[in-house]
Amino acid sequence: MSKLSMYPITLDGKSVDEKRQEIIAYFNNTFDLFEKVFELLRDESVFYKKSEPTRHPMIFYFGHTATFFINKLINMKIISERINPEFESIFAVGVDEMDWDDMEESRYRWPKVTDVRSYRDKVRTVVNGLIESLEFSLPIRDDSPMWIILMGIEHERIHIETSLVLHRQMPIEFIQKVEDFILCPHAGEVVKNEMLQIKGGFIELGKNKEHHLYGWDNEYGSYSEEIDDFQAAKYLVSNGEFLEFVEAGGYENESYWDEEGLEFLRRSGVKHPHFWVASKDGYKYRALAEIIEMPLNWPVDVNALEAEAFCRYKSQKEGVEYKLPSEAEYAAIYKASGLYDIPELHESRANINFYHYASSCPVDEFGFNGIYDVIGNVWQWSRTPIRGFAGFEVHEAYDDFSTPTFDEKHALILGASWASSGNLIMKHSRYAFRKHFFQNAGFRYVVSENEAKEEDIYESDALVSQYCEFQYGDERFGVENFAVKCADIAAGFADKKIKALDLGCATGRASFELAKYFDAVEGIDFSVRFIGVGSKLKNDGYVAYNVPLEGDITREKKITLQELGYETLKDKVSFWQGDACNLKPNFTGYDLVMATNLIDRLYNPKLFLEDIAKRINRGGILVLTSPYTWQESSTANELWLGGYYDDDGRPIRTIDALRELLQKDFDFVHSEDVEFVIAETARKHQHTVSELSVWKRR
Amino acid sequence: MSKLSMYPITLDGKSVDEKRQEIIAYFNNTFDLFEKVFELLRDESVFYKKSEPTRHPMIFYFGHTATFFINKLINMKIISERINPEFESIFAVGVDEMDWDDMEESRYRWPKVTDVRSYRDKVRTVVNGLIESLEFSLPIRDDSPMWIILMGIEHERIHIETSLVLHRQMPIEFIQKVEDFILCPHAGEVVKNEMLQIKGGFIELGKNKEHHLYGWDNEYGSYSEEIDDFQAAKYLVSNGEFLEFVEAGGYENESYWDEEGLEFLRRSGVKHPHFWVASKDGYKYRALAEIIEMPLNWPVDVNALEAEAFCRYKSQKEGVEYKLPSEAEYAAIYKASGLYDIPELHESRANINFYHYASSCPVDEFGFNGIYDVIGNVWQWSRTPIRGFAGFEVHEAYDDFSTPTFDEKHALILGASWASSGNLIMKHSRYAFRKHFFQNAGFRYVVSENEAKEEDIYESDALVSQYCEFQYGDERFGVENFAVKCADIAAGFADKKIKALDLGCATGRASFELAKYFDAVEGIDFSVRFIGVGSKLKNDGYVAYNVPLEGDITREKKITLQELGYETLKDKVSFWQGDACNLKPNFTGYDLVMATNLIDRLYNPKLFLEDIAKRINRGGILVLTSPYTWQESSTANELWLGGYYDDDGRPIRTIDALRELLQKDFDFVHSEDVEFVIAETARKHQHTVSELSVWKRR
């Protein structure tokens, strides 16, 4: 490897062939660097350890970034063959600690490291082949197949950074030094911080789809805010500056912590920053692969709750309100610093991209127009929760990259760290984490009068809102609620009622309804955007959304667990993200599997139907509903179950194809038509007649 | 002009900037060449003459190719300002002799030549500016704005060829010589024709969307046919060879002509080919700008009916069946000739692209592997009617380029002529004309056992079929037929019932229904694909279409004028192509204007509403229906009438905006909700509630 980390490629250029070579170099550099991060694990046994109880063991992440390529390429129909269906299901999801992440790893046996390593090699070969051969044009836009390759690369770059945090959280005896990861050799006494005046003004954020660097969905669109002048700290808060707070009993004084902070203190029991190691000689400092003397002039690593507590402490002490910067204030600091975005910004000018170190460095080492570490060293927590900009749209290949974080609970981190590369070091990138998460993150405080713009927390995803109304909203044209009706019919056919699966559960209504009959109901959907609704309803007791009326005009609506009568049922229901064509092995043992309006939206419905029998108990029931609206955009033509003419010109109907496919394991029991209506506006609706069919497992 | 006609550009390349320069050169060459064709008209008065009674005067074509650019750019929302709305309506449509072409030019005064010329200059400036500035990438695909520019260029290339035919049809005294148009100096005695053996086999036609040359909609998709070996004439039929048929009384012997041919003879009264000039010394030959001695070894120019008659004559005489080649047989000839497609084929190798002459030349001048004029000299009529290939899709910017010709009445012409350039000389291009039309076309005969593949004449355009079923088909969910109901309601409000306009008439049902009440009904739609249905129903008495059931499975359906009870009404109804936002001046004087589900699909609904009052008689009625489903893809956000929040955050409803806009000229009379259902498959429907509002012209 000639260079530890390459700079990201641009999307434009003159020659497709040269761009292919750039992408090949960038991809392999990413894959190499990711694997180098795992050289830090002392031996193979460490791959099966977790650095936090709420996270997966390391082996998950080792497989995850490779399966990501294959899963996205399959889902976007760029390739049609899986490399290893089992790996591609168990390594598929579970990064942020969401309710639907499957953390019960005991439910399946993790594979051997050597097998995962050889799987990674196969993925590398496939991806290199695609980069050589995919047709694409310049500039690369988000509808290009090459965008999916870049998405895989940038996804792995994120995991390079987050895996380094996890490894640093591991007990030191599990970690070994890796020569290329250099610890910064400079450390010294605390640097006295001071406040600088920053010019406010009209701040515009966001970028457009023509931008020449890769972006995640949340970066596109537009946002503007008028802010007043404010003051910002010259340096990031150093270990030395934070020590004052710790020594003043900051972790014990509840007045410095808000409710979420107190909950964090209760759960974790911490008394000092996570990477400080208490010893009889005072605090030492946990670097990536070693424990060193406390570098008082390096930035402190804290989560957002600790950063906020420090601000409250300092405000109380000085009688001036200190707070974390807003996203717009950070943009003003960036502007004041005279920084150029990459690739114009040379990597030597900041502690980024592993160029200097694989660790923090003194807070006064990298200055920009008199203000330090505007980018690089450690990320800086912001007081702004991440939200979509005006014009926000999910990318169809990764519709849950951002939307699950638009819950006002995920705070933006700004400015990148020593471990950041790729999209992470771009001016427009926007990452956010729950406030108790650890990253390579610290903070800079500001003194400002700027108020946070208040946003409502109504569901702003039009398709999700449409489904909320479909599943929980008003009846139209006298047609009964579809989810309720299907659940009632299905339950009527089930003899045993221990465990049911609602596959393609969307916003979860039928899952709750099935819980009226079953002891346990699992709702699975491919889209986390949809699962989020059922999950929020279960956990927060309500969901609010906007019903479109006419054009852009909407009406706000709120549904509650109480009104729905689900309060006593909610604990029976759990929601999971999953791919019906490649379900994880643990989803099994059901008395009922209900799949409403699913089969004609799967990329390979036959895979689902061939696999489902083994997950249903003998005597159990499979209920399918579908209007058989086959479409090329969901299912490649040659994989339709029915709705086509065979070679002799005979029409093949889906219901007949289902009988043929299911007869091996099931008896046909019943079928009937069930209508449903989905409102697109107050006046326009989809009005559909699904065929519901009931099959009994022999 | 350095070169009379440039070769077309390719869609791929390495540099966007170089491609811009290529397109600028190609565009200006096209514009120049088109204007040079009009230098043939001796003086300005000739611009107002017609070369055929069924065609427009020349001034129409002179304006038409320029307005085409602006109309397409407006409709595709690439530009928003018209240059001259009047020109852009009166020069908009009317090229083939379709029922909906507006040939009553007396209904509006044609503009002055100098005004059209200065209009053309303005268009040239706008288009050059766009080519310099539009963002696009390489290869250029059919969703690129630059594709619309290329569409305008290739459209003008077609008119270069067809205008030359029209000019040649003009009386010789109206035409003057133009130096650059060179008459071929070689002419001689008749060349004896002979038959060559051509290898059959598996013939594949069509190209895919990645092809490197511009294509019209009908060229894409796939088609294959297995054909047997056959024989083809070595040369095109020359004037000398055809003379034998004429002298044998071919034009008098009815057994050589089919029904359509006899109708042509009756109407035209011709006794010899159109460009032959009978004189006391025998036949002379009308070239572009002069009458010359008969060049016996040049190809004869005939229409398809004359070519078929010749084949019947020759068959009877020799006892062997001669016929015109099928499209697949021509492809086999092309293959046998070893031809390369352009740009590899040098233009000097064939009589194309004005490279050698602006006339025909001897049939034995340009040979390819022993067979002559496989491309170039004159087009060659085929026995195959034009049809869409499997996978045929209209281009949204020009949805009526091909579909109106898919009526089994338009025969393909193959191989290009001396006046062909641009797309016309490409291997995959496919042009078709009614059989009585004259082009620069002759024929080559074949002896073959290959049967024509029979195709049904069911409407294969999915959206058009959907509307046929919506307007003429079965009721669903108990909802009454929408077109019938709206016509009934509207007629009930009209006091006088002389003339009604059904604007946005789609497949025409409401137009027929209004004819139950009104003396005359004009149905106007933007899309000729839709008008074609009403027009066919009126003229042929029936329309057949396919109702989608499940996936690709459809059911055939036929509706007849008789069953509908419209036989006595049909003559009151006429259908026209038109743009509701820029209607031609002659559409006026109505007692009722009904616009069902139109306003939220217009690119600028306000233009329509501001203009419509002056077309309605005092006391007349305007009926609007709409579900107000505003969408960016139809109407730019800032042009929505309602369905948005104003600057103060107040919701603006469309009905209120209509009251505001219409109050100047209309009194509000009535409103009610009217439901409609459009079936997408047997199970999936759009179920919508339109608001119908009635306004009385003061």
Short mmCIF file of N, CA, C and O in Angstrom, two decimals, chain A residues 98-176:
data_model
loop_
_atom_site.label_atom_id
_atom_site.label_comp_id
_atom_site.label_asym_id
_atom_site.label_seq_id
_atom_site.Cartn_x
_atom_site.Cartn_y
_atom_site.Cartn_z
N MET A 98 -30.45 0.71 17.19
CA MET A 98 -31.87 0.93 16.96
C MET A 98 -32.63 -0.25 17.54
O MET A 98 -32.09 -1.34 17.70
N ASP A 99 -33.90 -0.04 17.76
CA ASP A 99 -34.71 -1.10 18.35
C ASP A 99 -34.71 -2.35 17.48
O ASP A 99 -34.86 -3.45 17.96
N TRP A 100 -34.63 -2.10 16.17
CA TRP A 100 -34.77 -3.24 15.27
C TRP A 100 -33.44 -3.92 14.96
O TRP A 100 -33.39 -4.82 14.16
N ASP A 101 -32.34 -3.44 15.56
CA ASP A 101 -31.08 -4.14 15.37
C ASP A 101 -31.14 -5.44 16.15
O ASP A 101 -31.62 -5.49 17.28
N ASP A 102 -30.60 -6.43 15.52
CA ASP A 102 -30.67 -7.75 16.12
C ASP A 102 -29.36 -8.01 16.87
O ASP A 102 -28.34 -8.31 16.28
N MET A 103 -29.39 -7.84 18.18
CA MET A 103 -28.17 -7.95 18.96
C MET A 103 -28.05 -9.29 19.68
O MET A 103 -27.08 -9.54 20.36
N GLU A 104 -29.05 -10.12 19.51
CA GLU A 104 -28.96 -11.42 20.18
C GLU A 104 -28.15 -12.37 19.33
O GLU A 104 -28.67 -13.24 18.68
N GLU A 105 -26.85 -12.17 19.37
CA GLU A 105 -26.00 -12.91 18.42
C GLU A 105 -25.99 -14.40 18.75
O GLU A 105 -25.62 -15.23 17.93
N SER A 106 -26.46 -14.74 19.96
CA SER A 106 -26.50 -16.16 20.30
C SER A 106 -27.47 -16.90 19.41
O SER A 106 -27.43 -18.11 19.30
N ARG A 107 -28.33 -16.15 18.74
CA ARG A 107 -29.33 -16.79 17.92
C ARG A 107 -28.74 -17.41 16.64
O ARG A 107 -29.36 -18.19 15.98
N TYR A 108 -27.57 -16.96 16.29
CA TYR A 108 -26.89 -17.68 15.21
C TYR A 108 -25.40 -17.71 15.49
O TYR A 108 -24.86 -16.85 16.19
N ARG A 109 -24.71 -18.69 14.95
CA ARG A 109 -23.30 -18.89 15.19
C ARG A 109 -22.53 -18.01 14.20
O ARG A 109 -22.77 -18.04 13.01
N TRP A 110 -21.59 -17.21 14.72
CA TRP A 110 -20.80 -16.36 13.82
C TRP A 110 -19.81 -17.22 13.04
O TRP A 110 -19.28 -18.18 13.58
N PRO A 111 -19.53 -16.91 11.82
CA PRO A 111 -18.59 -17.70 11.00
C PRO A 111 -17.14 -17.50 11.45
O PRO A 111 -16.83 -16.59 12.23
N LYS A 112 -16.28 -18.34 10.91
CA LYS A 112 -14.85 -18.25 11.21
C LYS A 112 -14.21 -17.04 10.51
O LYS A 112 -14.62 -16.68 9.41
N VAL A 113 -13.19 -16.48 11.16
CA VAL A 113 -12.53 -15.31 10.58
C VAL A 113 -11.96 -15.62 9.21
O VAL A 113 -12.08 -14.83 8.27
N THR A 114 -11.35 -16.80 9.06
CA THR A 114 -10.76 -17.14 7.75
C THR A 114 -11.83 -17.20 6.67
O THR A 114 -11.59 -16.81 5.53
N ASP A 115 -13.02 -17.69 7.04
CA ASP A 115 -14.10 -17.75 6.04
C ASP A 115 -14.56 -16.35 5.65
O ASP A 115 -14.86 -16.08 4.49
N VAL A 116 -14.63 -15.48 6.64
CA VAL A 116 -15.03 -14.11 6.34
C VAL A 116 -13.96 -13.44 5.50
O VAL A 116 -14.25 -12.71 4.55
N ARG A 117 -12.69 -13.74 5.83
CA ARG A 117 -11.59 -13.14 5.07
C ARG A 117 -11.66 -13.60 3.60
O ARG A 117 -11.50 -12.79 2.68
N SER A 118 -11.94 -14.87 3.40
CA SER A 118 -11.96 -15.32 2.00
C SER A 118 -13.22 -14.82 1.30
O SER A 118 -13.21 -14.56 0.10
N TYR A 119 -14.29 -14.61 2.09
CA TYR A 119 -15.48 -13.96 1.51
C TYR A 119 -15.14 -12.54 1.06
O TYR A 119 -15.49 -12.12 -0.04
N ARG A 120 -14.40 -11.82 1.92
CA ARG A 120 -14.00 -10.45 1.55
C ARG A 120 -13.20 -10.45 0.26
O ARG A 120 -13.36 -9.57 -0.58
N ASP A 121 -12.33 -11.45 0.10
CA ASP A 121 -11.52 -11.51 -1.13
C ASP A 121 -12.41 -11.68 -2.35
O ASP A 121 -12.17 -11.08 -3.40
N LYS A 122 -13.44 -12.51 -2.20
CA LYS A 122 -14.35 -12.71 -3.34
C LYS A 122 -15.08 -11.42 -3.68
O LYS A 122 -15.26 -11.09 -4.85
N VAL A 123 -15.52 -10.72 -2.64
CA VAL A 123 -16.22 -9.46 -2.88
C VAL A 123 -15.28 -8.48 -3.58
O VAL A 123 -15.65 -7.78 -4.52
N ARG A 124 -14.03 -8.47 -3.14
CA ARG A 124 -13.07 -7.55 -3.75
C ARG A 124 -12.94 -7.83 -5.25
O ARG A 124 -12.95 -6.91 -6.08
N THR A 125 -12.89 -9.12 -5.59
CA THR A 125 -12.77 -9.49 -7.00
C THR A 125 -14.00 -9.05 -7.79
O THR A 125 -13.90 -8.47 -8.88
N VAL A 126 -15.18 -9.31 -7.22
CA VAL A 126 -16.42 -8.94 -7.91
C VAL A 126 -16.48 -7.43 -8.12
O VAL A 126 -16.79 -6.95 -9.22
N VAL A 127 -16.17 -6.67 -7.07
CA VAL A 127 -16.28 -5.22 -7.18
C VAL A 127 -15.25 -4.67 -8.16
O VAL A 127 -15.57 -3.82 -9.00
N ASN A 128 -14.02 -5.18 -8.09
CA ASN A 128 -13.02 -4.73 -9.07
C ASN A 128 -13.50 -5.01 -10.50
O ASN A 128 -13.35 -4.17 -11.39
N GLY A 129 -14.10 -6.19 -10.69
CA GLY A 129 -14.61 -6.53 -12.02
C GLY A 129 -15.70 -5.56 -12.47
O GLY A 129 -15.73 -5.15 -13.63
N LEU A 130 -16.57 -5.20 -11.54
CA LEU A 130 -17.65 -4.27 -11.90
C LEU A 130 -17.10 -2.89 -12.23
O LEU A 130 -17.56 -2.24 -13.17
N ILE A 131 -16.12 -2.45 -11.44
CA ILE A 131 -15.57 -1.11 -11.72
C ILE A 131 -14.94 -1.10 -13.12
O ILE A 131 -15.06 -0.13 -13.86
N GLU A 132 -14.35 -2.23 -13.50
CA GLU A 132 -13.76 -2.33 -14.84
C GLU A 132 -14.83 -2.33 -15.93
O GLU A 132 -14.58 -1.88 -17.04
N SER A 133 -16.01 -2.87 -15.62
CA SER A 133 -16.93 -3.19 -16.72
C SER A 133 -18.24 -2.42 -16.74
O SER A 133 -18.87 -2.31 -17.78
N LEU A 134 -18.69 -1.87 -15.61
CA LEU A 134 -20.00 -1.20 -15.60
C LEU A 134 -20.00 -0.04 -16.57
O LEU A 134 -19.04 0.72 -16.64
N GLU A 135 -21.10 0.09 -17.29
CA GLU A 135 -21.21 1.25 -18.16
C GLU A 135 -21.60 2.46 -17.30
O GLU A 135 -22.51 2.38 -16.48
N PHE A 136 -20.91 3.55 -17.47
CA PHE A 136 -21.28 4.77 -16.76
C PHE A 136 -20.73 5.96 -17.53
O PHE A 136 -19.91 5.81 -18.42
N SER A 137 -21.24 7.13 -17.21
CA SER A 137 -20.75 8.33 -17.87
C SER A 137 -20.34 9.34 -16.82
O SER A 137 -20.62 9.17 -15.63
N LEU A 138 -19.66 10.37 -17.25
CA LEU A 138 -19.20 11.42 -16.35
C LEU A 138 -20.02 12.68 -16.59
O LEU A 138 -20.34 12.97 -17.73
N PRO A 139 -20.35 13.48 -15.61
CA PRO A 139 -20.10 13.19 -14.20
C PRO A 139 -20.97 12.03 -13.69
O PRO A 139 -22.06 11.81 -14.21
N ILE A 140 -20.48 11.32 -12.69
CA ILE A 140 -21.25 10.24 -12.08
C ILE A 140 -22.38 10.87 -11.25
O ILE A 140 -22.12 11.72 -10.41
N ARG A 141 -23.62 10.47 -11.55
CA ARG A 141 -24.76 11.00 -10.81
C ARG A 141 -25.37 9.89 -9.96
O ARG A 141 -25.01 8.72 -10.13
N ASP A 142 -26.31 10.24 -9.11
CA ASP A 142 -26.78 9.25 -8.14
C ASP A 142 -27.68 8.18 -8.74
O ASP A 142 -28.14 7.28 -8.05
N ASP A 143 -27.94 8.25 -10.04
CA ASP A 143 -28.67 7.16 -10.69
C ASP A 143 -27.75 6.24 -11.48
O ASP A 143 -28.21 5.37 -12.21
N SER A 144 -26.45 6.44 -11.33
CA SER A 144 -25.48 5.63 -12.05
C SER A 144 -25.17 4.36 -11.26
O SER A 144 -25.13 4.39 -10.03
N PRO A 145 -24.96 3.23 -11.93
CA PRO A 145 -24.55 2.04 -11.17
C PRO A 145 -23.23 2.28 -10.43
O PRO A 145 -23.00 1.70 -9.38
N MET A 146 -22.38 3.15 -10.98
CA MET A 146 -21.10 3.41 -10.30
C MET A 146 -21.32 4.13 -8.98
O MET A 146 -20.49 4.06 -8.09
N TRP A 147 -22.44 4.83 -8.86
CA TRP A 147 -22.76 5.48 -7.58
C TRP A 147 -22.89 4.43 -6.48
O TRP A 147 -22.52 4.68 -5.32
N ILE A 148 -23.42 3.27 -6.82
CA ILE A 148 -23.61 2.21 -5.82
C ILE A 148 -22.24 1.69 -5.36
O ILE A 148 -22.05 1.38 -4.19
N ILE A 149 -21.29 1.62 -6.29
CA ILE A 149 -19.93 1.25 -5.92
C ILE A 149 -19.35 2.30 -4.96
O ILE A 149 -18.78 1.97 -3.90
N LEU A 150 -19.52 3.57 -5.32
CA LEU A 150 -19.01 4.64 -4.45
C LEU A 150 -19.69 4.61 -3.09
O LEU A 150 -19.07 4.87 -2.06
N MET A 151 -20.97 4.28 -3.10
CA MET A 151 -21.72 4.17 -1.84
C MET A 151 -21.10 3.09 -0.95
O MET A 151 -20.92 3.29 0.25
N GLY A 152 -20.74 1.97 -1.56
CA GLY A 152 -20.09 0.89 -0.81
C GLY A 152 -18.75 1.33 -0.25
O GLY A 152 -18.39 1.02 0.89
N ILE A 153 -18.01 2.06 -1.07
CA ILE A 153 -16.68 2.54 -0.64
C ILE A 153 -16.84 3.52 0.52
O ILE A 153 -16.18 3.39 1.57
N GLU A 154 -17.73 4.50 0.35
CA GLU A 154 -17.87 5.52 1.40
C GLU A 154 -18.46 4.92 2.67
O GLU A 154 -18.13 5.36 3.77
N HIS A 155 -19.32 3.92 2.51
CA HIS A 155 -19.86 3.21 3.67
C HIS A 155 -18.71 2.54 4.44
O HIS A 155 -18.65 2.58 5.67
N GLU A 156 -17.77 1.96 3.71
CA GLU A 156 -16.65 1.30 4.38
C GLU A 156 -15.73 2.34 5.05
O GLU A 156 -15.18 2.09 6.12
N ARG A 157 -15.61 3.51 4.44
CA ARG A 157 -14.80 4.59 5.05
C ARG A 157 -15.40 4.99 6.41
O ARG A 157 -14.67 5.31 7.34
N ILE A 158 -16.73 5.01 6.48
CA ILE A 158 -17.37 5.32 7.76
C ILE A 158 -16.98 4.27 8.79
O ILE A 158 -16.63 4.59 9.94
N HIS A 159 -17.02 2.99 8.36
CA HIS A 159 -16.69 1.92 9.30
C HIS A 159 -15.22 1.88 9.66
O HIS A 159 -14.86 1.34 10.70
N ILE A 160 -14.36 2.41 8.82
CA ILE A 160 -12.95 2.55 9.21
C ILE A 160 -12.88 3.44 10.44
O ILE A 160 -12.23 3.11 11.44
N GLU A 161 -13.60 4.55 10.39
CA GLU A 161 -13.58 5.47 11.53
C GLU A 161 -14.26 4.86 12.75
O GLU A 161 -13.71 4.87 13.85
N THR A 162 -15.46 4.32 12.59
CA THR A 162 -16.20 3.84 13.77
C THR A 162 -15.58 2.57 14.34
O THR A 162 -15.62 2.36 15.55
N SER A 163 -14.97 1.74 13.48
CA SER A 163 -14.31 0.54 14.01
C SER A 163 -13.11 0.93 14.86
O SER A 163 -12.81 0.28 15.87
N LEU A 164 -12.42 1.98 14.47
CA LEU A 164 -11.28 2.43 15.27
C LEU A 164 -11.73 2.87 16.67
O LEU A 164 -11.02 2.66 17.66
N VAL A 165 -12.93 3.45 16.75
CA VAL A 165 -13.46 3.83 18.06
C VAL A 165 -13.76 2.57 18.88
O VAL A 165 -13.39 2.47 20.05
N LEU A 166 -14.39 1.59 18.22
CA LEU A 166 -14.72 0.35 18.93
C LEU A 166 -13.45 -0.36 19.40
O LEU A 166 -13.38 -0.86 20.52
N HIS A 167 -12.44 -0.38 18.54
CA HIS A 167 -11.19 -1.04 18.93
C HIS A 167 -10.53 -0.32 20.09
O HIS A 167 -9.97 -0.94 20.99
N ARG A 168 -10.65 0.99 20.07
CA ARG A 168 -10.04 1.77 21.16
C ARG A 168 -10.81 1.55 22.46
O ARG A 168 -10.27 1.71 23.56
N GLN A 169 -12.08 1.14 22.33
CA GLN A 169 -12.88 0.87 23.54
C GLN A 169 -12.60 -0.53 24.11
O GLN A 169 -13.01 -0.84 25.21
N MET A 170 -11.91 -1.36 23.33
CA MET A 170 -11.59 -2.72 23.77
C MET A 170 -10.55 -2.70 24.89
O MET A 170 -9.67 -1.83 24.87
N PRO A 171 -10.59 -3.67 25.78
CA PRO A 171 -9.51 -3.79 26.76
C PRO A 171 -8.15 -3.79 26.05
O PRO A 171 -8.01 -4.43 25.00
N ILE A 172 -7.18 -3.11 26.62
CA ILE A 172 -5.89 -2.91 25.95
C ILE A 172 -5.21 -4.23 25.60
O ILE A 172 -4.51 -4.33 24.60
N GLU A 173 -5.48 -5.27 26.41
CA GLU A 173 -4.80 -6.54 26.16
C GLU A 173 -5.31 -7.23 24.90
O GLU A 173 -4.67 -8.16 24.40
N PHE A 174 -6.42 -6.79 24.35
CA PHE A 174 -6.96 -7.38 23.12
C PHE A 174 -6.36 -6.72 21.87
O PHE A 174 -6.59 -7.18 20.75
N ILE A 175 -5.64 -5.64 22.08
CA ILE A 175 -5.20 -4.81 20.96
C ILE A 175 -3.69 -4.87 20.83
O ILE A 175 -2.97 -4.87 21.82
N GLN A 176 -3.23 -4.92 19.59
CA GLN A 176 -1.79 -4.86 19.35
C GLN A 176 -1.47 -3.66 18.48
O GLN A 176 -2.32 -3.13 17.78
#
